[in-house]
mmCIF file of C-alpha atoms and ligand atoms in Angstrom:
data_model
loop_
_atom_site.group_PDB
_atom_site.id
_atom_site.type_symbol
_atom_site.label_atom_id
_atom_site.label_comp_id
_atom_site.label_asym_id
_atom_site.label_seq_id
_atom_site.Cartn_x
_atom_site.Cartn_y
_atom_site.Cartn_z
ATOM 1 C CA UNK A 1 8.552 15.730 13.428
ATOM 2 C CA UNK A 2 8.394 11.998 12.926
ATOM 3 C CA UNK A 3 9.132 10.701 9.471
ATOM 4 C CA UNK A 4 6.669 8.564 7.513
ATOM 5 C CA UNK A 5 7.464 6.423 4.478
ATOM 6 C CA UNK A 6 5.227 4.192 2.410
ATOM 7 C CA UNK A 7 4.842 2.903 -1.128
ATOM 8 C CA UNK A 8 2.416 1.351 -3.585
ATOM 9 C CA UNK A 9 3.279 -0.865 -6.534
ATOM 10 C CA UNK A 10 2.368 0.549 -9.946
ATOM 11 C CA UNK A 11 0.426 -2.479 -11.123
ATOM 12 C CA UNK A 12 -2.989 -1.043 -12.067
ATOM 13 C CA UNK A 13 -6.392 -1.680 -10.471
ATOM 14 C CA UNK A 14 -5.690 0.325 -7.302
ATOM 15 C CA UNK A 15 -8.690 -0.615 -5.189
ATOM 16 C CA UNK A 16 -10.694 0.200 -2.115
ATOM 17 C CA UNK A 17 -8.389 -2.017 0.000
ATOM 18 C CA UNK A 18 -5.336 0.005 -1.033
ATOM 19 C CA UNK A 19 -7.257 3.179 -0.272
ATOM 20 C CA UNK A 20 -8.690 2.214 3.109
ATOM 21 C CA UNK A 21 -5.605 0.301 4.279
ATOM 22 C CA UNK A 22 -2.898 2.686 3.104
ATOM 23 C CA UNK A 23 -3.701 5.789 1.023
ATOM 24 C CA UNK A 24 -6.200 7.139 3.528
ATOM 25 C CA UNK A 25 -3.470 7.032 6.160
ATOM 26 C CA UNK A 26 -1.046 8.839 3.829
ATOM 27 C CA UNK A 27 -3.388 11.815 3.761
ATOM 28 C CA UNK A 28 -4.148 11.770 7.504
ATOM 29 C CA UNK A 29 -0.477 11.758 8.464
ATOM 30 C CA UNK A 30 0.817 14.560 6.257
ATOM 31 C CA UNK A 31 -0.229 17.500 8.455
ATOM 32 C CA UNK A 32 1.933 16.617 11.431
ATOM 33 C CA UNK A 33 4.585 14.304 9.987
ATOM 34 C CA UNK A 34 7.325 14.561 7.416
ATOM 35 C CA UNK A 35 5.901 12.221 4.770
ATOM 36 C CA UNK A 36 7.588 10.485 1.868
ATOM 37 C CA UNK A 37 5.401 8.524 -0.536
ATOM 38 C CA UNK A 38 6.908 6.387 -3.221
ATOM 39 C CA UNK A 39 5.726 4.557 -6.315
ATOM 40 C CA UNK A 40 7.727 1.361 -6.060
ATOM 41 C CA UNK A 41 8.386 0.482 -9.692
ATOM 42 C CA UNK A 42 11.397 -1.716 -8.914
ATOM 43 C CA UNK A 43 9.130 -3.932 -6.812
ATOM 44 C CA UNK A 44 6.762 -4.213 -9.757
ATOM 45 C CA UNK A 45 9.423 -5.801 -11.979
ATOM 46 C CA UNK A 46 9.758 -8.786 -9.640
ATOM 47 C CA UNK A 47 7.033 -10.164 -11.927
ATOM 48 C CA UNK A 48 7.057 -9.627 -15.727
ATOM 49 C CA UNK A 49 5.847 -6.180 -16.847
ATOM 50 C CA UNK A 50 5.146 -4.619 -20.205
ATOM 51 C CA UNK A 51 7.416 -1.493 -20.270
ATOM 52 C CA UNK A 52 4.779 0.821 -21.731
ATOM 53 C CA UNK A 53 2.130 -0.353 -19.305
ATOM 54 C CA UNK A 54 4.518 -0.013 -16.376
ATOM 55 C CA UNK A 55 5.247 3.596 -17.292
ATOM 56 C CA UNK A 56 1.496 4.295 -17.529
ATOM 57 C CA UNK A 57 0.828 2.624 -14.200
ATOM 58 C CA UNK A 58 3.546 4.683 -12.508
ATOM 59 C CA UNK A 59 1.753 7.843 -13.609
ATOM 60 C CA UNK A 60 -1.654 6.357 -12.727
ATOM 61 C CA UNK A 61 -0.560 5.697 -9.148
ATOM 62 C CA UNK A 62 1.136 9.092 -8.845
ATOM 63 C CA UNK A 63 -2.068 10.777 -10.029
ATOM 64 C CA UNK A 64 -4.100 8.690 -7.596
ATOM 65 C CA UNK A 65 -1.859 9.718 -4.688
ATOM 66 C CA UNK A 66 -2.675 13.330 -5.487
ATOM 67 C CA UNK A 67 -6.335 12.602 -6.245
ATOM 68 C CA UNK A 68 -6.956 11.065 -2.807
ATOM 69 C CA UNK A 69 -5.399 14.131 -1.191
ATOM 70 C CA UNK A 70 -1.652 13.663 -0.887
ATOM 71 C CA UNK A 71 -0.350 17.226 -1.112
ATOM 72 C CA UNK A 72 3.055 17.593 -2.791
ATOM 73 C CA UNK A 73 3.612 20.821 -0.864
ATOM 74 C CA UNK A 74 3.514 18.837 2.369
ATOM 75 C CA UNK A 75 4.745 15.418 1.245
ATOM 76 C CA UNK A 76 7.495 14.139 -1.022
ATOM 77 C CA UNK A 77 6.065 12.055 -3.889
ATOM 78 C CA UNK A 78 8.505 10.248 -6.161
ATOM 79 C CA UNK A 79 9.307 7.128 -8.168
ATOM 80 C CA UNK A 80 11.588 4.554 -6.514
ATOM 81 C CA UNK A 81 13.919 3.923 -9.477
ATOM 82 C CA UNK A 82 14.640 7.671 -9.750
ATOM 83 C CA UNK A 83 16.605 7.465 -6.480
ATOM 84 C CA UNK A 84 19.589 5.099 -6.824
ATOM 85 C CA UNK A 85 19.985 4.713 -3.049
ATOM 86 C CA UNK A 86 17.152 2.134 -2.939
ATOM 87 C CA UNK A 87 19.071 -0.381 -5.048
ATOM 88 C CA UNK A 88 22.387 0.454 -3.348
ATOM 89 C CA UNK A 89 21.089 -0.007 0.165
ATOM 90 C CA UNK A 90 19.173 -3.093 -0.879
ATOM 91 C CA UNK A 91 22.453 -4.831 -1.682
ATOM 92 C CA UNK A 92 23.955 -3.949 1.685
ATOM 93 C CA UNK A 93 20.850 -5.324 3.423
ATOM 94 C CA UNK A 94 20.857 -8.429 1.206
ATOM 95 C CA UNK A 95 24.270 -9.239 2.637
ATOM 96 C CA UNK A 96 22.764 -9.040 6.118
ATOM 97 C CA UNK A 97 19.603 -11.067 5.605
ATOM 98 C CA UNK A 98 19.199 -14.820 5.457
ATOM 99 C CA UNK A 99 17.631 -17.221 2.990
ATOM 100 C CA UNK A 100 15.844 -18.905 5.914
ATOM 101 C CA UNK A 101 13.966 -15.767 6.977
ATOM 102 C CA UNK A 102 13.173 -14.789 3.388
ATOM 103 C CA UNK A 103 11.758 -18.194 2.542
ATOM 104 C CA UNK A 104 9.303 -17.824 5.429
ATOM 105 C CA UNK A 105 7.652 -14.776 3.834
ATOM 106 C CA UNK A 106 4.077 -15.751 2.965
ATOM 107 C CA UNK A 107 3.950 -13.439 -0.053
ATOM 108 C CA UNK A 108 6.946 -15.197 -1.600
ATOM 109 C CA UNK A 109 5.446 -18.594 -0.817
ATOM 110 C CA UNK A 110 2.148 -17.596 -2.485
ATOM 111 C CA UNK A 111 3.724 -16.060 -5.566
ATOM 112 C CA UNK A 112 6.203 -18.878 -6.168
ATOM 113 C CA UNK A 113 3.739 -21.693 -5.425
ATOM 114 C CA UNK A 114 3.716 -24.481 -8.047
ATOM 115 C CA UNK A 115 6.707 -22.914 -9.843
ATOM 116 C CA UNK A 116 9.885 -24.889 -10.276
ATOM 117 C CA UNK A 117 11.985 -21.747 -10.054
ATOM 118 C CA UNK A 118 11.228 -18.123 -9.161
ATOM 119 C CA UNK A 119 13.099 -14.882 -9.948
ATOM 120 C CA UNK A 120 15.654 -13.997 -7.267
ATOM 121 C CA UNK A 121 14.039 -10.544 -7.122
ATOM 122 C CA UNK A 122 10.769 -12.080 -5.980
ATOM 123 C CA UNK A 123 12.672 -13.818 -3.184
ATOM 124 C CA UNK A 124 14.547 -10.710 -2.052
ATOM 125 C CA UNK A 125 11.546 -8.389 -2.553
ATOM 126 C CA UNK A 126 11.201 -7.766 1.222
ATOM 127 C CA UNK A 127 14.863 -6.709 1.419
ATOM 128 C CA UNK A 128 14.282 -3.999 -1.183
ATOM 129 C CA UNK A 129 11.237 -2.957 0.832
ATOM 130 C CA UNK A 130 13.401 -2.762 3.969
ATOM 131 C CA UNK A 131 15.850 -0.593 2.004
ATOM 132 C CA UNK A 132 13.010 1.757 0.985
ATOM 133 C CA UNK A 133 12.107 2.261 4.616
ATOM 134 C CA UNK A 134 15.578 2.405 6.210
ATOM 135 C CA UNK A 135 16.956 4.746 3.536
ATOM 136 C CA UNK A 136 14.873 7.603 4.964
ATOM 137 C CA UNK A 137 15.345 7.026 8.725
ATOM 138 C CA UNK A 138 11.634 6.254 8.788
ATOM 139 C CA UNK A 139 9.754 6.193 12.099
ATOM 140 C CA UNK A 140 6.309 5.141 10.848
ATOM 141 C CA UNK A 141 5.186 2.962 7.928
ATOM 142 C CA UNK A 142 1.446 3.199 7.161
ATOM 143 C CA UNK A 143 0.349 -0.012 5.410
ATOM 144 C CA UNK A 144 -2.331 -2.697 5.305
ATOM 145 C CA UNK A 145 -2.117 -5.872 7.396
ATOM 146 C CA UNK A 146 -0.662 -7.919 4.544
ATOM 147 C CA UNK A 147 2.638 -6.023 4.939
ATOM 148 C CA UNK A 148 3.066 -6.850 8.651
ATOM 149 C CA UNK A 149 5.526 -9.672 8.054
ATOM 150 C CA UNK A 150 7.641 -7.472 5.759
ATOM 151 C CA UNK A 151 7.782 -4.683 8.354
ATOM 152 C CA UNK A 152 8.852 -7.205 11.006
ATOM 153 C CA UNK A 153 11.671 -8.377 8.740
ATOM 154 C CA UNK A 154 12.734 -4.768 8.121
ATOM 155 C CA UNK A 155 12.916 -4.192 11.882
ATOM 156 C CA UNK A 156 14.916 -7.402 12.383
ATOM 157 C CA UNK A 157 17.456 -6.400 9.722
ATOM 158 C CA UNK A 158 17.802 -2.865 11.151
ATOM 159 C CA UNK A 159 18.327 -4.160 14.703
ATOM 160 C CA UNK A 160 20.774 -6.811 13.488
ATOM 161 C CA UNK A 161 22.908 -4.243 11.655
ATOM 162 C CA UNK A 162 22.721 -1.714 14.510
ATOM 163 C CA UNK A 163 24.048 -4.400 16.870
ATOM 164 C CA UNK A 164 26.763 -5.632 14.528
ATOM 165 C CA UNK A 165 28.052 -2.262 13.242
ATOM 166 C CA UNK A 166 27.712 1.255 14.629
ATOM 167 C CA UNK A 167 24.078 2.306 15.115
ATOM 168 C CA UNK A 168 23.135 2.906 11.507
ATOM 169 C CA UNK A 169 19.343 2.745 11.172
ATOM 170 C CA UNK A 170 16.189 4.029 12.811
ATOM 171 C CA UNK A 171 13.992 1.030 13.694
ATOM 172 C CA UNK A 172 10.548 1.748 12.198
ATOM 173 C CA UNK A 173 7.039 0.847 13.353
ATOM 174 C CA UNK A 174 4.184 -0.243 11.104
ATOM 175 C CA UNK A 175 0.932 1.697 11.334
ATOM 176 C CA UNK A 176 -2.253 -0.267 10.687
ATOM 177 C CA UNK A 177 -5.796 1.018 10.814
ATOM 178 C CA UNK A 178 -8.396 -0.814 12.849
ATOM 179 C CA UNK A 179 -11.054 -1.062 10.148
ATOM 180 C CA UNK A 180 -9.288 -0.586 6.820
ATOM 181 C CA UNK A 181 -6.250 -2.800 7.366
ATOM 182 C CA UNK A 182 -7.686 -5.846 5.650
ATOM 183 C CA UNK A 183 -10.473 -5.289 3.151
ATOM 184 C CA UNK A 184 -11.664 -8.604 1.800
ATOM 185 C CA UNK A 185 -12.611 -9.673 -1.741
ATOM 186 C CA UNK A 186 -16.285 -9.069 -2.519
ATOM 187 C CA UNK A 187 -16.751 -12.437 -4.211
ATOM 188 C CA UNK A 188 -14.893 -14.396 -1.527
ATOM 189 C CA UNK A 189 -14.625 -12.669 1.862
ATOM 190 C CA UNK A 190 -12.084 -15.214 3.098
ATOM 191 C CA UNK A 191 -9.478 -13.716 0.707
ATOM 192 C CA UNK A 192 -8.108 -10.177 0.745
ATOM 193 C CA UNK A 193 -9.187 -7.772 -1.997
ATOM 194 C CA UNK A 194 -6.370 -7.830 -4.547
ATOM 195 C CA UNK A 195 -5.253 -5.993 -7.687
ATOM 196 C CA UNK A 196 -4.541 -9.197 -9.560
ATOM 197 C CA UNK A 197 -7.657 -11.332 -8.931
ATOM 198 C CA UNK A 198 -9.238 -12.416 -12.204
ATOM 199 C CA UNK A 199 -12.827 -11.572 -11.266
ATOM 200 C CA UNK A 200 -13.217 -7.786 -11.597
ATOM 201 C CA UNK A 201 -16.209 -7.952 -9.264
ATOM 202 C CA UNK A 202 -13.942 -9.147 -6.460
ATOM 203 C CA UNK A 203 -12.731 -5.570 -6.035
ATOM 204 C CA UNK A 204 -13.825 -1.968 -6.424
ATOM 205 C CA UNK A 205 -11.128 -0.029 -8.213
ATOM 206 C CA UNK A 206 -10.869 3.637 -7.304
ATOM 207 C CA UNK A 207 -11.664 4.638 -10.892
ATOM 208 C CA UNK A 208 -14.609 2.268 -11.431
ATOM 209 C CA UNK A 209 -17.750 3.692 -13.034
ATOM 210 C CA UNK A 210 -20.851 3.898 -10.779
ATOM 211 C CA UNK A 211 -22.560 1.130 -12.801
ATOM 212 C CA UNK A 212 -19.619 -1.221 -12.171
ATOM 213 C CA UNK A 213 -19.540 -0.332 -8.474
ATOM 214 C CA UNK A 214 -23.255 -1.097 -8.251
ATOM 215 C CA UNK A 215 -22.865 -4.438 -9.969
ATOM 216 C CA UNK A 216 -19.915 -5.507 -7.793
ATOM 217 C CA UNK A 217 -21.638 -4.583 -4.528
ATOM 218 C CA UNK A 218 -25.019 -6.075 -5.462
ATOM 219 C CA UNK A 219 -23.247 -9.320 -6.440
ATOM 220 C CA UNK A 220 -21.066 -9.379 -3.289
ATOM 221 C CA UNK A 221 -21.142 -12.672 -1.420
ATOM 222 C CA UNK A 222 -23.072 -12.535 1.878
ATOM 223 C CA UNK A 223 -24.941 -15.284 3.712
ATOM 224 C CA UNK A 224 -28.453 -16.606 3.943
ATOM 225 C CA UNK A 225 -29.620 -15.356 7.329
ATOM 226 C CA UNK A 226 -30.404 -11.830 6.122
ATOM 227 C CA UNK A 227 -29.398 -9.953 9.293
ATOM 228 C CA UNK A 228 -27.024 -6.980 9.009
ATOM 229 C CA UNK A 229 -24.692 -7.812 11.881
ATOM 230 C CA UNK A 230 -20.900 -7.691 12.315
ATOM 231 C CA UNK A 231 -19.529 -11.186 12.905
ATOM 232 C CA UNK A 232 -16.327 -11.856 10.978
ATOM 233 C CA UNK A 233 -16.284 -15.547 11.791
ATOM 234 C CA UNK A 234 -19.821 -16.484 10.801
ATOM 235 C CA UNK A 235 -20.723 -13.572 8.507
ATOM 236 C CA UNK A 236 -17.459 -12.531 6.797
ATOM 237 C CA UNK A 237 -19.155 -11.058 3.707
ATOM 238 C CA UNK A 238 -21.547 -8.728 5.479
ATOM 239 C CA UNK A 239 -18.856 -7.833 8.055
ATOM 240 C CA UNK A 240 -16.537 -6.752 5.253
ATOM 241 C CA UNK A 241 -19.275 -4.602 3.697
ATOM 242 C CA UNK A 242 -20.055 -3.106 7.123
ATOM 243 C CA UNK A 243 -16.389 -2.227 7.511
ATOM 244 C CA UNK A 244 -16.276 -0.481 4.141
ATOM 245 C CA UNK A 245 -19.538 1.345 4.851
ATOM 246 C CA UNK A 246 -18.313 2.435 8.271
ATOM 247 C CA UNK A 247 -14.947 3.827 7.168
ATOM 248 C CA UNK A 248 -16.389 5.672 4.180
ATOM 249 C CA UNK A 249 -19.443 7.110 5.931
ATOM 250 C CA UNK A 250 -17.958 7.848 9.350
ATOM 251 C CA UNK A 251 -20.822 5.925 11.013
ATOM 252 C CA UNK A 252 -19.795 3.280 13.531
ATOM 253 C CA UNK A 253 -20.598 -0.395 12.942
ATOM 254 C CA UNK A 254 -23.143 -0.489 15.849
ATOM 255 C CA UNK A 255 -24.849 2.599 14.377
ATOM 256 C CA UNK A 256 -25.091 0.832 11.032
ATOM 257 C CA UNK A 257 -26.390 -2.366 12.622
ATOM 258 C CA UNK A 258 -29.121 -0.303 14.304
ATOM 259 C CA UNK A 259 -29.944 1.540 11.080
ATOM 260 C CA UNK A 260 -30.511 -1.700 9.176
ATOM 261 C CA UNK A 261 -32.267 -3.659 11.909
ATOM 262 C CA UNK A 262 -35.249 -5.437 10.387
ATOM 263 C CA UNK A 263 -34.163 -4.535 6.858
ATOM 264 C CA UNK A 264 -32.671 -6.970 4.344
ATOM 265 C CA UNK A 265 -29.308 -7.022 2.593
ATOM 266 C CA UNK A 266 -30.871 -5.415 -0.519
ATOM 267 C CA UNK A 267 -31.537 -2.072 1.226
ATOM 268 C CA UNK A 268 -28.150 -2.165 2.933
ATOM 269 C CA UNK A 269 -26.300 -2.848 -0.311
ATOM 270 C CA UNK A 270 -28.212 -0.151 -2.228
ATOM 271 C CA UNK A 271 -27.180 2.457 0.342
ATOM 272 C CA UNK A 272 -23.618 1.177 0.353
ATOM 273 C CA UNK A 273 -23.467 1.655 -3.433
ATOM 274 C CA UNK A 274 -24.380 5.310 -2.903
ATOM 275 C CA UNK A 275 -21.810 5.770 -0.137
ATOM 276 C CA UNK A 276 -19.017 4.253 -2.257
ATOM 277 C CA UNK A 277 -19.972 6.144 -5.438
ATOM 278 C CA UNK A 278 -20.101 9.402 -3.496
ATOM 279 C CA UNK A 279 -16.722 8.793 -1.833
ATOM 280 C CA UNK A 280 -14.985 7.915 -5.095
ATOM 281 C CA UNK A 281 -16.500 10.631 -7.328
ATOM 282 C CA UNK A 282 -14.186 13.480 -6.211
ATOM 283 C CA UNK A 283 -11.152 11.179 -6.419
ATOM 284 C CA UNK A 284 -12.018 10.289 -10.011
ATOM 285 C CA UNK A 285 -12.604 13.934 -10.901
ATOM 286 C CA UNK A 286 -9.277 15.097 -9.501
ATOM 287 C CA UNK A 287 -7.513 12.148 -11.117
ATOM 288 C CA UNK A 288 -8.829 13.084 -14.570
ATOM 289 C CA UNK A 289 -7.599 16.661 -14.078
ATOM 290 C CA UNK A 290 -4.060 15.726 -13.119
ATOM 291 C CA UNK A 291 -3.231 12.414 -14.822
ATOM 292 C CA UNK A 292 -2.061 13.855 -18.151
ATOM 293 C CA UNK A 293 -0.768 17.174 -16.844
ATOM 294 C CA UNK A 294 2.819 18.435 -16.993
ATOM 295 C CA UNK A 295 2.379 19.302 -13.341
ATOM 296 C CA UNK A 296 2.387 15.600 -12.444
ATOM 297 C CA UNK A 297 5.787 15.036 -14.064
ATOM 298 C CA UNK A 298 7.178 18.151 -12.363
ATOM 299 C CA UNK A 299 5.945 16.956 -8.961
ATOM 300 C CA UNK A 300 7.655 13.576 -9.444
ATOM 301 C CA UNK A 301 10.921 15.164 -10.622
ATOM 302 C CA UNK A 302 10.965 17.558 -7.701
ATOM 303 C CA UNK A 303 10.080 14.695 -5.324
ATOM 304 C CA UNK A 304 12.982 12.599 -6.619
ATOM 305 C CA UNK A 305 15.454 15.463 -6.010
ATOM 306 C CA UNK A 306 14.218 15.935 -2.453
ATOM 307 C CA UNK A 307 14.167 12.197 -1.706
ATOM 308 C CA UNK A 308 17.626 11.737 -3.210
ATOM 309 C CA UNK A 309 19.100 14.413 -0.924
ATOM 310 C CA UNK A 310 17.948 12.459 2.153
ATOM 311 C CA UNK A 311 18.959 9.111 0.648
ATOM 312 C CA UNK A 312 22.490 10.353 -0.086
ATOM 313 C CA UNK A 313 23.013 11.303 3.566
ATOM 314 C CA UNK A 314 21.940 7.856 4.707
ATOM 315 C CA UNK A 315 24.130 6.108 2.121
ATOM 316 C CA UNK A 316 27.110 8.196 3.247
ATOM 317 C CA UNK A 317 26.563 7.007 6.825
ATOM 318 C CA UNK A 318 26.024 3.397 5.718
ATOM 319 C CA UNK A 319 29.216 3.375 3.648
ATOM 320 C CA UNK A 320 31.208 4.876 6.517
ATOM 321 C CA UNK A 321 29.839 2.396 9.046
ATOM 322 C CA UNK A 322 30.482 -0.554 6.745
ATOM 323 C CA UNK A 323 33.900 0.633 5.551
ATOM 324 C CA UNK A 324 32.769 0.836 1.939
ATOM 325 C CA UNK A 325 34.319 3.135 -0.720
ATOM 326 C CA UNK A 326 37.061 5.725 -0.314
ATOM 327 C CA UNK A 327 35.120 8.994 -0.374
HETATM 328 P P1 LIG B 401 0.808 -3.008 -2.575
HETATM 329 O O1 LIG B 401 1.117 -2.195 -3.764
HETATM 330 O O2 LIG B 401 0.411 -4.442 -2.784
HETATM 331 O O3 LIG B 401 -0.370 -2.347 -1.749
HETATM 332 C C1 LIG B 401 -0.322 -0.986 -1.398
HETATM 333 C C2 LIG B 401 -0.873 -0.792 -0.006
HETATM 334 O O4 LIG B 401 -2.233 -1.265 0.076
HETATM 335 C C3 LIG B 401 -2.358 -2.164 1.176
HETATM 336 N N1 LIG B 401 -3.378 -3.186 0.825
HETATM 337 C C4 LIG B 401 -4.493 -3.413 1.522
HETATM 338 N N2 LIG B 401 -4.984 -2.849 2.644
HETATM 339 C C5 LIG B 401 -6.185 -3.294 3.087
HETATM 340 N N3 LIG B 401 -6.903 -4.280 2.480
HETATM 341 C C6 LIG B 401 -6.443 -4.879 1.347
HETATM 342 N N4 LIG B 401 -7.154 -5.815 0.746
HETATM 343 C C7 LIG B 401 -5.191 -4.442 0.830
HETATM 344 N N5 LIG B 401 -4.448 -4.805 -0.254
HETATM 345 C C8 LIG B 401 -3.338 -4.022 -0.233
HETATM 346 C C9 LIG B 401 -0.994 -2.771 1.338
HETATM 347 O O5 LIG B 401 -0.823 -3.296 2.642
HETATM 348 C C10 LIG B 401 -0.104 -1.588 1.064
HETATM 349 O O6 LIG B 401 0.020 -0.782 2.220
HETATM 350 N N6 LIG B 401 5.212 -4.235 -0.600
HETATM 351 C C11 LIG B 401 4.251 -3.165 -0.735
HETATM 352 C C12 LIG B 401 4.821 -1.911 -1.363
HETATM 353 C C13 LIG B 401 6.054 -1.372 -0.717
HETATM 354 C C14 LIG B 401 6.127 -0.654 0.498
HETATM 355 C C15 LIG B 401 7.489 -0.312 0.659
HETATM 356 C C16 LIG B 401 5.169 -0.296 1.448
HETATM 357 C C17 LIG B 401 7.303 -1.438 -1.234
HETATM 358 N N7 LIG B 401 8.190 -0.785 -0.408
HETATM 359 C C18 LIG B 401 7.923 0.403 1.768
HETATM 360 C C19 LIG B 401 5.626 0.413 2.559
HETATM 361 C C20 LIG B 401 6.973 0.762 2.728
HETATM 362 C C21 LIG B 401 3.128 -3.656 -1.621
HETATM 363 O O7 LIG B 401 3.276 -4.539 -2.416
HETATM 364 O O8 LIG B 401 1.994 -2.924 -1.510
#
């Protein structure tokens, strides 16, 4: 069985983009792959975090994993900082990555823009991400399009080390969905939907109330020609909504275009509200059941033990191949 690894940062506001780009894949893959899903809390501290909020967000994301359908009997679910191998391997990879390649990462450029100085952790963020992936001999990494550059870097580092030392790492592939890989902001369809945007109507969070979902969709930026047609270049707003509608309803984009021929954006948006509310209702219900349960903590503890057992094997091999330690 091929091994799958992915992670989500515990930063609150998990949204439809995270769901359609990544979480939906997590669930699809778990029947015929060995899946490991992580809550990457050490990535979250590359920007300042309130400790209490961080702890809450870790549990929020864990509960959301389960609420969307990740099954802890099939998949390992755990918190990154509970397995020391991530930080250990990250250092080894840091010594085999270059400031030049890291400074080309668009996420670092965006997050450090207009700042005189940025935390070193923000700069080496993609190296820690590479460590997450390589620590588990991962074959497949299901993510959204915004992580493509990070996956490329991870592959480069793995290949570089395999060539320089004994073959140490499996070289992973990213897995991107056709429709969900880049869900755009509702208020500005030229930007991706993000957890941190100030305008709450730019995104639909998975736990939003139906009234909020309605407001965000009815306000969503479209265009003035009033035709429901997929055309990313000229009609990015409506194309984004078509994408969301299509993935959540199972109808194809041409089927949707036909359904709304001769109708305005109002009818289309009203139906989309229903589709989104209906898709998110069971997720919200399951989330409420599990979020404050002891079961959630037990699942994460058990996940950390299982993940750590795999990580230890990899670290043993890494240390041997690099000549580190005396054990
Ligand atoms: P994060 O927490 O920002 O996002 C979690 C996942 O959601 C995807 N995503 C989107 N997909 C479609 N449309 C969007 N608008 C959208 N916004 C976010 C992301 O691509 C991601 O798959 N660096 C990662 C976390 C990470 C990781 C890893 C992922 C750390 N280590 C190892 C995979 C493997 C991140 O910040 O994701």
